[in-house]
Amino acid sequence: MNAGTSPDVVRSAYAQLAVTDIARARWFWVDMLGFHVQYEDAGSLCLRGTDELTHHSLVLRQGEVAALDHIAYRVRTPEDVDKAESYFTHLGCPVRRVPKGAGTHGVGDAVRVIDPLGFPVEFFHDIEHAERLIQRYDLHRGAEVARLDHFNICTPDIPAAYAHYTSLGFGCSETIEGDEHELYAAWMYRKQTVHDVAFTGGAGPRLHHVGVATHESHHVLRTADIFGALRQEHHIERGPGRHGVSNAFYLYLRDPDGHRVEIYTSDYYTGDPDHETYRWNVHDDRRRDFWGSAVIESWYKEASPVLGLDGSPQPVTDTLLDESAVHVGADGLG
Ligand code: XXG
Ligand code: FE2
Ligand code: CA
């Protein structure tokens, strides 16, 4: 096997978050958002959306500090797990093999790495299957989460993130760029949607948010209504609104530990081989909210720490370009 061959990534598959109070986290993710519990023990919960036929797309585990434990990508074949191991070893990254039973419940043989951007990332192929819930309308609750859609990560050097994911075979659907084409943000995909991963310029490595898909824009509105009705409106951070980038309808919430989740619906197909990148100018006021609504400062600045392979929080580096400092004039342009 060529050590430099990248694994064939199918999609963003799950995120594992450390939470400081698993009962409160359960309230937020299960009772309020409507994730389904696939597996539960004293210290962890494996959750999935209604459309997901694999064991989980979100794992919550009790931890000392609120942090990202790892994000995980599913790869096409078991051999792609070996390819991930040699690919990241070749790059000089910390790499650990996690045999079936030693890692996350339901997942088979996997490889965990600290990628060149400093993020804990797992690659796996085998995972337990799960019962079809898409038409179990009687079980649908809250945001009626259908599936995981994407990860959004804070990283100080967006061109480096773009280069790393390009070499992993990801396409780029959209960018935010300055007048000299300096890269402020990028959305990259393997599955045929706008993204599996996006980069927000900021101190990093940190997890900006996990994006979960619902079927209908009214589910986004209903989520906000439920939080308001229960006097839990302080969990709402940004939106509801229409994104410029991706065209999706959105709402951002913060969980009891401050982990951010985006309820997201109605982006578009990107699967043609010659799909072209759509480029937004950073001075276009519609880029992050198509109606020009201001983005709250906390959305740019706050994010979850990430853990190393030994479980300790990773140090962060400050950003090179700060999009939140970009001035947009009254005409919506710089
Ligand atoms: O998923 C997304 C986001 O990355 O969360 C943010 C799609 C678009 C945007 S943006 O705020 O740029 O419209
Ligand atoms: Fe997002
Ligand atoms: Ca405005």
Coordinates of C-alpha atoms and ligand atoms in Angstrom, one line a residue:
M1 CA 0.0 0.0 0.0
N2 CA 1.2 3.5 -0.8
A3 CA 1.6 5.3 2.5
G4 CA 0.6 8.6 0.9
T5 CA -2.8 7.4 -0.4
S6 CA -5.7 9.1 1.4
P7 CA -8.6 7.1 2.8
D8 CA -11.9 7.3 0.8
V9 CA -14.1 9.3 3.2
V10 CA -17.9 8.7 2.8
R11 CA -19.2 11.4 5.1
S12 CA -19.1 13.1 8.5
A13 CA -20.5 10.4 10.7
Y14 CA -20.5 11.3 14.4
A15 CA -19.2 13.7 17.1
Q16 CA -18.4 12.6 20.6
L17 CA -18.7 15.3 23.2
A18 CA -17.6 15.3 26.8
V19 CA -20.3 16.9 28.9
T20 CA -20.1 17.8 32.6
D21 CA -23.7 16.7 33.5
I22 CA -25.1 13.9 31.5
A23 CA -28.6 14.2 32.8
R24 CA -28.8 17.9 31.8
A25 CA -27.2 17.0 28.4
R26 CA -29.9 14.3 27.9
W27 CA -32.6 16.9 28.6
F28 CA -31.2 19.2 25.9
W29 CA -30.3 16.7 23.2
V30 CA -33.0 14.1 23.7
D31 CA -36.0 15.8 25.3
M32 CA -35.7 19.2 23.6
L33 CA -34.0 18.4 20.2
G34 CA -35.6 15.0 19.7
F35 CA -32.5 12.8 19.2
H36 CA -33.3 9.1 19.7
V37 CA -31.4 7.1 22.3
Q38 CA -29.8 4.0 20.7
Y39 CA -27.6 3.0 23.7
E40 CA -27.2 4.2 27.2
D41 CA -25.1 3.4 30.2
A42 CA -24.2 5.3 33.4
G43 CA -21.7 7.6 31.8
S44 CA -22.7 7.8 28.1
L45 CA -25.4 8.2 25.5
C46 CA -25.4 7.1 21.9
L47 CA -27.9 9.2 19.9
R48 CA -29.2 9.3 16.3
G49 CA -31.7 11.1 14.1
T50 CA -34.7 9.6 12.4
D51 CA -33.1 9.0 9.0
E52 CA -29.9 7.4 10.3
L53 CA -29.5 3.7 9.9
T54 CA -26.2 3.4 11.8
H55 CA -25.8 3.2 15.5
H56 CA -25.3 6.9 16.3
S57 CA -24.4 10.3 15.0
L58 CA -23.8 11.9 18.4
V59 CA -22.2 10.5 21.5
L60 CA -22.3 12.3 24.9
R61 CA -20.0 11.1 27.6
Q62 CA -19.6 12.4 31.2
G63 CA -16.3 14.2 31.5
E64 CA -14.4 16.5 33.8
V65 CA -14.4 19.4 31.3
A66 CA -16.8 20.2 28.4
A67 CA -14.9 19.4 25.2
L68 CA -14.9 17.7 21.9
D69 CA -13.6 14.1 22.4
H70 CA -13.4 13.5 18.7
I71 CA -15.2 13.9 15.3
A72 CA -15.5 10.8 13.2
Y73 CA -15.7 10.2 9.5
R74 CA -17.0 6.9 8.0
V75 CA -14.7 5.5 5.2
R76 CA -15.8 3.3 2.3
T77 CA -14.1 0.0 3.1
P78 CA -12.2 -1.6 6.0
E79 CA -9.0 -1.1 4.0
D80 CA -9.6 2.6 4.1
V81 CA -9.2 2.4 7.9
D82 CA -5.6 1.0 7.2
K83 CA -5.1 3.8 4.7
A84 CA -6.0 6.4 7.3
E85 CA -3.5 4.9 9.7
S86 CA -0.7 5.0 7.2
Y87 CA -1.7 8.4 5.7
F88 CA -1.6 10.2 9.0
T89 CA 1.5 8.3 10.2
H90 CA 3.2 9.5 7.0
L91 CA 2.2 13.1 7.9
G92 CA 3.9 12.7 11.3
C93 CA 0.6 13.0 13.2
P94 CA -0.1 11.1 16.5
V95 CA -2.1 8.0 15.5
R96 CA -3.8 5.3 17.6
R97 CA -5.5 2.1 16.4
V98 CA -8.7 1.5 18.3
P99 CA -9.9 -2.1 17.9
K100 CA -13.6 -3.0 18.0
G101 CA -14.7 -3.0 21.7
A102 CA -12.0 -0.7 22.8
G103 CA -13.5 2.5 21.5
T104 CA -17.0 4.0 21.1
H105 CA -20.0 1.6 21.6
G106 CA -21.3 0.2 18.3
V107 CA -18.2 1.2 16.2
G108 CA -15.8 -1.5 14.8
D109 CA -12.1 -1.2 14.2
A110 CA -11.1 2.4 14.0
V111 CA -8.1 4.7 13.8
R112 CA -7.8 7.9 15.9
V113 CA -5.4 10.7 14.9
I114 CA -4.6 14.2 15.9
D115 CA -4.8 15.7 12.4
P116 CA -2.4 18.4 11.1
L117 CA -4.9 21.1 12.3
G118 CA -4.7 19.7 15.9
F119 CA -8.2 18.0 15.9
P120 CA -9.0 14.6 17.3
V121 CA -10.4 12.7 14.3
E122 CA -11.6 9.1 14.0
F123 CA -11.9 7.1 10.8
F124 CA -14.0 3.9 10.9
H125 CA -15.9 1.7 8.5
D126 CA -17.8 -0.9 10.6
I127 CA -20.7 0.3 12.7
E128 CA -23.8 -1.4 14.0
H129 CA -27.0 -0.9 12.1
A130 CA -30.2 0.5 13.6
E131 CA -33.9 0.3 13.0
R132 CA -35.5 2.6 10.4
L133 CA -37.3 5.5 12.2
I134 CA -38.1 7.8 9.3
Q135 CA -41.8 6.9 9.4
R136 CA -42.1 6.4 13.1
Y137 CA -43.8 9.8 13.3
D138 CA -45.2 8.8 16.7
L139 CA -41.6 9.0 18.0
H140 CA -40.6 12.3 16.4
R141 CA -40.1 15.1 18.9
G142 CA -38.7 18.6 19.3
A143 CA -36.5 19.7 16.3
E144 CA -37.2 16.2 14.7
V145 CA -33.5 15.8 14.0
A146 CA -33.2 13.7 10.9
R147 CA -29.4 13.3 10.7
L148 CA -26.0 14.8 11.3
D149 CA -25.1 17.1 8.5
H150 CA -21.7 18.6 9.3
F151 CA -19.0 19.7 11.7
N152 CA -17.8 23.3 11.9
I153 CA -14.3 23.8 13.3
C154 CA -12.4 26.9 14.4
T155 CA -8.9 27.0 13.1
P156 CA -6.5 30.0 12.9
D157 CA -5.2 29.2 9.4
I158 CA -8.0 28.6 6.9
P159 CA -5.7 28.0 3.9
A160 CA -4.0 25.2 5.8
A161 CA -7.3 23.6 6.7
Y162 CA -8.4 24.0 3.0
A163 CA -5.2 22.3 1.8
H164 CA -5.5 19.4 4.3
Y165 CA -9.1 18.6 3.5
T166 CA -8.4 19.0 -0.3
S167 CA -5.7 16.4 0.0
L168 CA -8.2 14.1 1.8
G169 CA -10.4 14.4 -1.3
F170 CA -12.9 16.9 -0.2
G171 CA -14.5 19.3 -2.7
C172 CA -15.2 23.0 -1.8
S173 CA -18.8 24.2 -2.3
E174 CA -18.5 27.8 -1.0
T175 CA -16.0 30.3 0.5
I176 CA -15.8 33.7 2.1
E177 CA -13.0 35.7 0.7
G178 CA -11.5 39.2 1.0
D179 CA -10.8 41.6 -1.9
E180 CA -7.4 39.9 -2.6
H181 CA -9.0 36.5 -2.3
E182 CA -7.7 35.9 1.3
L183 CA -9.7 33.0 2.6
Y184 CA -11.8 33.7 5.7
A185 CA -14.0 30.6 5.6
A186 CA -14.6 27.5 3.5
W187 CA -17.3 24.7 3.2
M188 CA -16.0 21.3 2.1
Y189 CA -17.8 18.0 1.3
R190 CA -17.5 14.3 0.5
K191 CA -21.2 13.5 0.6
Q192 CA -23.3 15.4 -2.0
T193 CA -24.4 18.3 0.1
V194 CA -22.8 21.7 0.8
H195 CA -20.5 20.3 3.4
D196 CA -19.3 17.7 5.8
V197 CA -16.9 20.2 7.4
A198 CA -16.5 24.0 7.4
F199 CA -13.9 26.2 8.9
T200 CA -14.5 29.3 11.0
G201 CA -11.5 31.6 11.4
G202 CA -10.7 31.8 15.1
A203 CA -8.4 30.6 17.8
G204 CA -8.0 26.8 17.3
P205 CA -8.2 23.9 17.3
R206 CA -11.8 24.3 18.8
L207 CA -15.1 22.9 17.8
H208 CA -17.4 25.6 16.6
H209 CA -20.6 23.5 16.2
V210 CA -22.2 20.3 15.1
G211 CA -24.8 20.9 12.3
V212 CA -27.9 18.6 12.3
A213 CA -30.4 18.4 9.5
T214 CA -34.2 18.5 9.8
H215 CA -36.6 18.0 6.9
E216 CA -38.6 21.2 7.0
S217 CA -38.0 24.9 7.8
H218 CA -41.0 24.8 10.2
H219 CA -39.0 22.3 12.4
V220 CA -36.4 25.1 12.8
L221 CA -39.1 27.6 13.9
R222 CA -40.8 25.1 16.1
T223 CA -37.5 24.4 17.9
A224 CA -37.2 28.1 18.8
D225 CA -40.8 28.2 19.9
I226 CA -40.4 25.2 22.2
F227 CA -37.3 26.8 23.9
G228 CA -39.3 30.0 24.3
A229 CA -42.4 28.4 25.7
L230 CA -40.4 26.6 28.4
R231 CA -38.5 29.8 29.4
Q232 CA -35.3 28.2 28.0
E233 CA -34.8 31.0 25.4
H234 CA -31.3 31.6 26.7
H235 CA -30.2 28.5 24.9
I236 CA -30.9 30.3 21.5
E237 CA -27.8 32.1 20.3
R238 CA -28.4 33.1 16.6
G239 CA -31.4 32.9 14.2
P240 CA -33.7 31.6 13.0
G241 CA -32.6 32.9 9.7
R242 CA -31.6 32.1 6.1
H243 CA -27.9 31.6 5.5
G244 CA -26.3 33.3 2.5
V245 CA -23.6 30.5 2.3
S246 CA -25.4 27.2 1.7
N247 CA -28.9 28.8 1.5
A248 CA -29.9 26.7 4.5
F249 CA -32.5 27.8 7.0
Y250 CA -30.9 27.8 10.4
L251 CA -31.0 28.2 14.2
Y252 CA -28.0 28.0 16.6
L253 CA -28.4 26.8 20.2
R254 CA -26.0 26.3 23.0
D255 CA -26.3 23.2 25.2
P256 CA -26.0 23.3 29.0
D257 CA -22.2 23.1 28.7
G258 CA -22.0 25.7 25.9
H259 CA -21.5 23.2 23.0
R260 CA -23.1 24.8 20.0
V261 CA -25.5 23.0 17.7
E262 CA -27.0 24.2 14.5
I263 CA -30.5 23.1 13.3
Y264 CA -30.1 23.2 9.5
T265 CA -32.3 22.5 6.5
S266 CA -32.6 22.9 2.8
D267 CA -29.1 23.2 1.3
Y268 CA -28.4 21.9 -2.2
Y269 CA -26.9 19.1 -4.3
T270 CA -23.1 19.3 -5.0
G271 CA -22.5 15.8 -6.5
D272 CA -21.5 16.6 -10.1
P273 CA -17.8 16.1 -10.8
D274 CA -17.4 19.7 -12.1
H275 CA -19.4 21.4 -9.3
E276 CA -17.9 24.9 -9.0
T277 CA -17.1 26.7 -5.8
Y278 CA -19.3 29.7 -5.1
R279 CA -17.3 32.6 -3.6
W280 CA -18.7 35.3 -1.3
N281 CA -17.0 38.5 -0.7
V282 CA -16.4 39.2 3.0
H283 CA -18.0 42.6 2.7
D284 CA -21.3 41.2 1.4
D285 CA -23.7 41.6 4.3
R286 CA -25.8 38.7 3.1
R287 CA -23.1 36.0 3.3
R288 CA -23.8 34.7 6.8
D289 CA -27.5 35.8 6.9
F290 CA -29.2 36.4 3.6
W291 CA -31.5 39.0 5.2
G292 CA -28.5 40.9 6.6
S293 CA -29.2 40.2 10.3
A294 CA -26.1 40.9 12.3
V295 CA -24.1 37.9 13.6
I296 CA -23.8 38.0 17.4
E297 CA -20.2 38.4 18.7
S298 CA -20.3 35.2 20.8
W299 CA -20.9 33.2 17.6
Y300 CA -17.6 34.3 16.2
K301 CA -15.6 34.1 19.4
E302 CA -16.9 31.2 21.6
A303 CA -16.2 27.5 20.8
S304 CA -15.6 24.2 22.6
P305 CA -12.0 23.0 23.5
V306 CA -10.8 19.8 21.9
L307 CA -9.0 16.9 23.6
G308 CA -5.8 15.2 22.6
L309 CA -5.5 11.4 22.3
D310 CA -4.5 11.3 26.0
G311 CA -7.7 13.1 26.9
S312 CA -6.1 16.4 27.9
P313 CA -7.3 19.8 26.3
Q314 CA -5.3 20.8 23.3
P315 CA -3.5 24.2 23.3
V316 CA -4.9 26.8 20.9
T317 CA -3.3 29.3 18.6
D318 CA -4.8 32.7 17.8
T319 CA -6.3 33.4 14.4
L320 CA -4.6 35.1 11.5
L321 CA -7.7 36.8 10.0
D322 CA -10.6 38.0 12.1
E323 CA -13.9 38.0 10.1
S324 CA -15.8 39.6 13.0
A325 CA -13.7 42.7 12.7
V326 CA -14.6 43.2 9.0
H327 CA -16.7 46.4 8.5
V328 CA -19.8 46.2 6.4
G329 CA -21.2 49.5 5.3
A330 CA -24.8 50.7 5.4
D331 CA -25.2 49.6 1.8
G332 CA -24.3 46.0 2.9
L333 CA -20.9 46.3 1.3
G334 CA -17.5 47.3 2.7
Ligands
XXG1 O1 -23.5 25.5 8.1 C1 -23.3 26.7 7.8 C2 -22.5 27.5 8.8 O2 -21.2 27.2 8.6 O3 -22.9 27.1 10.1 C3 -22.7 29.0 8.7 C4 -23.7 27.4 6.6 C5 -23.6 28.7 6.5 C6 -23.1 29.5 7.5 S1 -23.0 31.2 7.3 O4 -23.1 31.9 8.6 O5 -21.8 31.6 6.6 O6 -24.2 31.6 6.4
FE2_2 FE -23.1 25.1 10.1
CA3 CA -27.0 44.4 8.5

